[in-house]
Coordinates of C-alpha atoms in Angstrom, one line a residue:
Chain B
X176 CA -6.7 1.1 -17.4
X177 CA -4.3 3.0 -14.9
X178 CA -0.5 2.8 -14.3
X179 CA 2.3 4.4 -12.3
X180 CA 6.0 4.6 -13.2
X181 CA 8.5 5.6 -10.7
X182 CA 11.8 6.5 -12.0
X183 CA 14.6 5.5 -10.0
X184 CA 14.4 2.5 -7.6
X185 CA 17.2 4.0 -5.2
X186 CA 17.8 7.8 -4.6
X187 CA 20.6 9.1 -2.3
X188 CA 20.6 12.6 -0.9
X189 CA 22.7 14.5 1.6
X190 CA 20.9 15.4 4.8
X191 CA 19.7 18.7 4.3
X192 CA 19.5 18.3 0.5
X193 CA 16.5 18.6 -1.6
X194 CA 14.4 15.5 -2.0
X195 CA 13.0 14.8 -5.6
X196 CA 11.1 11.4 -6.3
X197 CA 9.6 10.9 -9.5
X198 CA 6.2 9.6 -10.5
X199 CA 4.5 9.5 -13.8
X200 CA 1.0 8.1 -14.2
X201 CA -1.2 6.9 -17.1
X202 CA -5.0 7.0 -16.6
X203 CA -7.9 7.1 -18.9
X204 CA -9.8 9.4 -16.6
X205 CA -8.7 12.1 -14.3
X206 CA -7.0 10.3 -11.6
X207 CA -6.5 10.5 -7.9
X208 CA -3.0 10.2 -7.1
X209 CA -1.1 9.3 -3.7
X210 CA 2.3 9.1 -2.3
X211 CA 2.7 6.6 0.7
X212 CA 6.0 5.9 2.6
X213 CA 6.8 2.5 4.1
X214 CA 9.4 1.8 6.9
X215 CA 11.1 -1.4 7.1
X216 CA 8.7 -4.4 8.2
X217 CA 5.8 -2.0 8.5
X218 CA 2.6 -1.1 6.5
X219 CA 2.0 2.2 4.3
X220 CA 1.5 5.5 5.8
X221 CA -0.2 8.1 3.4
X222 CA 2.0 11.1 2.9
X223 CA -0.5 13.2 0.8
X224 CA -3.2 12.9 -2.0
X225 CA -4.3 14.7 -5.2
X226 CA -8.2 14.8 -5.6
X227 CA -8.6 17.3 -8.4
X228 CA -8.5 20.5 -6.0
X229 CA -5.1 22.4 -5.8
X230 CA -2.4 21.0 -8.1
X231 CA 0.2 21.6 -5.4
X232 CA -0.4 19.4 -2.5
X233 CA 1.1 19.5 1.0
X234 CA 1.5 16.3 3.0
X235 CA 2.9 15.4 6.4
X236 CA 6.6 15.6 7.2
X237 CA 7.2 18.7 5.0
X238 CA 6.7 16.8 2.0
X239 CA 4.7 18.2 -1.0
X240 CA 3.8 17.1 -4.7
X241 CA 2.6 18.8 -7.7
X242 CA 0.1 17.6 -10.0
X243 CA 1.1 18.4 -13.8
X244 CA -1.6 17.1 -16.3
X245 CA 0.5 18.0 -19.4
X246 CA 3.4 16.0 -18.1
X247 CA 1.4 13.3 -16.5
X248 CA 3.4 13.5 -13.3
X249 CA 3.0 13.8 -9.7
X250 CA 6.7 14.3 -8.3
X251 CA 7.1 14.3 -4.5
X252 CA 9.7 16.9 -3.1
X253 CA 11.1 18.0 0.3
X254 CA 13.2 21.0 0.5
X255 CA 15.7 19.6 3.2
X256 CA 16.1 15.7 3.8
X257 CA 16.2 14.6 7.2
X258 CA 17.7 11.2 8.3
X259 CA 14.4 10.0 9.3
X260 CA 13.1 10.4 5.8
X261 CA 15.2 7.3 4.9
X262 CA 12.4 4.9 3.6
X263 CA 10.7 3.6 0.8
X264 CA 8.1 5.6 -1.2
X265 CA 5.3 4.6 -3.2
X266 CA 3.4 6.6 -5.9
X267 CA -0.1 5.4 -6.4
X268 CA -3.2 6.0 -8.6
X269 CA -6.8 5.4 -8.5
X270 CA -8.8 6.2 -11.5
X271 CA -12.2 4.8 -10.7
X272 CA -14.7 4.7 -7.8
X273 CA -14.1 1.0 -7.1
X274 CA -11.2 2.1 -4.9
X275 CA -8.7 0.2 -6.4
X276 CA -5.4 1.5 -6.2
X277 CA -2.3 0.7 -8.3
X278 CA 1.1 1.0 -6.9
X279 CA 4.4 2.1 -8.4
X280 CA 7.4 -0.1 -7.9
X281 CA 8.8 2.2 -5.2
X282 CA 11.8 4.2 -4.8
X283 CA 14.0 3.8 -1.8
X284 CA 15.3 6.8 -0.4
X285 CA 18.8 6.9 1.4
X286 CA 19.7 10.0 3.4
X287 CA 23.5 10.4 3.8
X288 CA 24.7 12.2 6.8
Chain W
X162 CA -7.1 9.1 12.6
X163 CA -8.3 5.6 11.5
X164 CA -6.3 2.5 12.7
X165 CA -5.9 -0.9 11.1
X166 CA -4.5 -3.6 13.3
X167 CA -3.0 -6.6 11.7
X168 CA -2.1 -9.6 13.5
X169 CA 0.4 -11.3 13.8
X170 CA 3.2 -9.3 12.8
X171 CA 5.1 -12.3 11.9
X172 CA 4.7 -16.0 11.7
X173 CA 6.8 -19.0 11.0
X174 CA 5.0 -22.3 10.0
X175 CA 5.9 -25.6 8.4
X176 CA 5.2 -26.5 4.9
X177 CA 1.6 -27.8 4.4
X178 CA 0.0 -26.2 7.5
X179 CA -2.4 -23.3 7.3
X180 CA -1.9 -19.8 8.6
X181 CA -4.7 -17.3 9.5
X182 CA -3.9 -13.5 9.3
X183 CA -6.4 -11.0 10.9
X184 CA -7.0 -7.5 9.8
X185 CA -9.3 -5.2 12.2
X186 CA -10.4 -1.7 11.8
X187 CA -10.4 -0.3 15.4
X188 CA -12.2 2.9 15.3
X189 CA -14.2 2.9 12.0
X190 CA -16.3 0.3 10.1
X191 CA -14.4 -1.0 7.2
X192 CA -16.9 -1.9 4.5
X193 CA -14.3 -2.7 2.2
X194 CA -10.8 -4.3 2.9
X195 CA -7.8 -5.0 0.5
X196 CA -5.2 -7.6 0.8
X197 CA -1.8 -7.1 -0.8
X198 CA 1.3 -9.2 -1.1
X199 CA 4.7 -7.7 -1.3
X200 CA 7.7 -9.6 -2.5
X201 CA 11.2 -8.3 -1.4
X202 CA 12.2 -5.1 -3.0
X203 CA 8.9 -5.0 -5.0
X204 CA 5.7 -3.0 -4.9
X205 CA 2.4 -4.2 -3.4
X206 CA 0.3 -6.6 -5.4
X207 CA -3.4 -6.5 -4.8
X208 CA -4.4 -10.0 -4.1
X209 CA -8.3 -9.7 -3.4
X210 CA -10.9 -7.1 -2.4
X211 CA -13.4 -8.2 0.0
X212 CA -16.7 -6.6 1.0
X213 CA -18.4 -7.1 4.3
X214 CA -20.9 -10.0 4.0
X215 CA -20.1 -10.8 0.4
X216 CA -17.5 -13.1 -1.4
X217 CA -14.1 -11.6 -1.9
X218 CA -13.1 -10.6 -5.4
X219 CA -9.6 -12.1 -6.5
X220 CA -7.1 -10.7 -8.8
X221 CA -6.2 -12.4 -11.9
X222 CA -3.5 -15.3 -10.9
X223 CA -4.5 -15.4 -7.3
X224 CA -5.6 -18.9 -6.3
X225 CA -9.0 -18.2 -4.2
X226 CA -8.7 -21.9 -2.7
X227 CA -5.2 -21.2 -1.5
X228 CA -5.9 -17.7 0.0
X229 CA -9.2 -17.7 1.6
X230 CA -10.6 -14.4 2.7
X231 CA -13.3 -13.9 5.1
X232 CA -15.1 -10.5 5.8
X233 CA -17.8 -11.4 8.1
X234 CA -18.2 -8.2 10.0
X235 CA -17.5 -4.6 9.4
X236 CA -14.2 -4.6 11.7
X237 CA -12.7 -7.8 10.8
X238 CA -11.3 -9.6 7.8
X239 CA -8.9 -12.6 7.7
X240 CA -6.7 -14.0 5.2
X241 CA -6.0 -17.7 5.5
X242 CA -3.1 -19.2 3.5
X243 CA -4.0 -22.8 3.3
X244 CA -1.3 -25.7 2.8
X245 CA 1.4 -23.2 2.8
X246 CA 4.6 -23.6 0.8
X247 CA 8.0 -21.9 1.0
X248 CA 7.0 -19.8 -2.0
X249 CA 4.1 -18.5 -0.1
X250 CA 6.6 -16.8 2.1
X251 CA 6.1 -13.1 1.8
X252 CA 5.0 -9.9 3.5
X253 CA 1.1 -9.5 3.6
X254 CA -0.6 -6.1 4.3
X255 CA -4.2 -5.3 4.6
X256 CA -6.0 -2.1 4.1
X257 CA -9.4 -0.9 4.8
X258 CA -11.7 1.8 3.8
X259 CA -15.3 2.6 4.6
X260 CA -17.5 4.8 7.2
X261 CA -15.5 7.1 8.9
X262 CA -12.7 7.1 6.8
X263 CA -11.7 10.4 4.9
X264 CA -11.9 10.6 1.2
X265 CA -13.3 7.1 0.6
X266 CA -11.7 6.9 -2.9
X267 CA -8.7 4.6 -1.9
X268 CA -7.7 2.2 0.8
X269 CA -6.1 5.0 2.9
X270 CA -5.4 3.0 6.0
X271 CA -2.9 0.2 6.1
X272 CA -2.1 -2.5 8.8
X273 CA 1.5 -3.0 9.6
X274 CA 1.8 -6.2 7.7
X275 CA 2.4 -9.8 8.5
X276 CA 6.0 -11.5 7.6
X277 CA 5.0 -15.1 6.6
X278 CA 7.9 -17.6 6.5
X279 CA 7.1 -21.0 5.5
X280 CA 10.0 -23.6 6.0

């Protein structure tokens, strides 16, 4: 079984401030982990993925995430928020080769000018 | 990169009618396509998984007779909402993976979704 918990359904940061979106996972086997971004009325775009290589994963738009097995976490960060980062972010986990992905409930990021 | 096109982007229909949503992989062959439903301010709920040329696998609680999925070719899957009711109003998103996509361990490529409103 696999699951994902995203802490905080809404996060607000000032423009230029650090972005930290939290994700904890549960998996019975070593997982693959993903962060996706969704803009209003659009599909999902992959930001980055962890596939058991480097624990610090760099993605698009300046985002990165660190896989911490001991904490079962995969938090998403960005050093300096930009107005265009305002969107909804989903953490996701895949524990098996069936390609079935389980999504978290999402975190809506608001960037305050 | 791989592109998934979903059509229409929005549709309004009357209760009792059927609506078909198309999902196409434009530059790769999608051996597997996934259909999700997203309620307002909620996450994506996987409805079904379809493999080209075979019957779709539906998630528990999803009515297969109401949500008909066809994946007749490697580039096209369709979702038909039959006898639609207002409670079927939602945002439907497809995704695809398969030959030519990177890291085929997940549905990396999503369509832009279809907003269905049933009146």
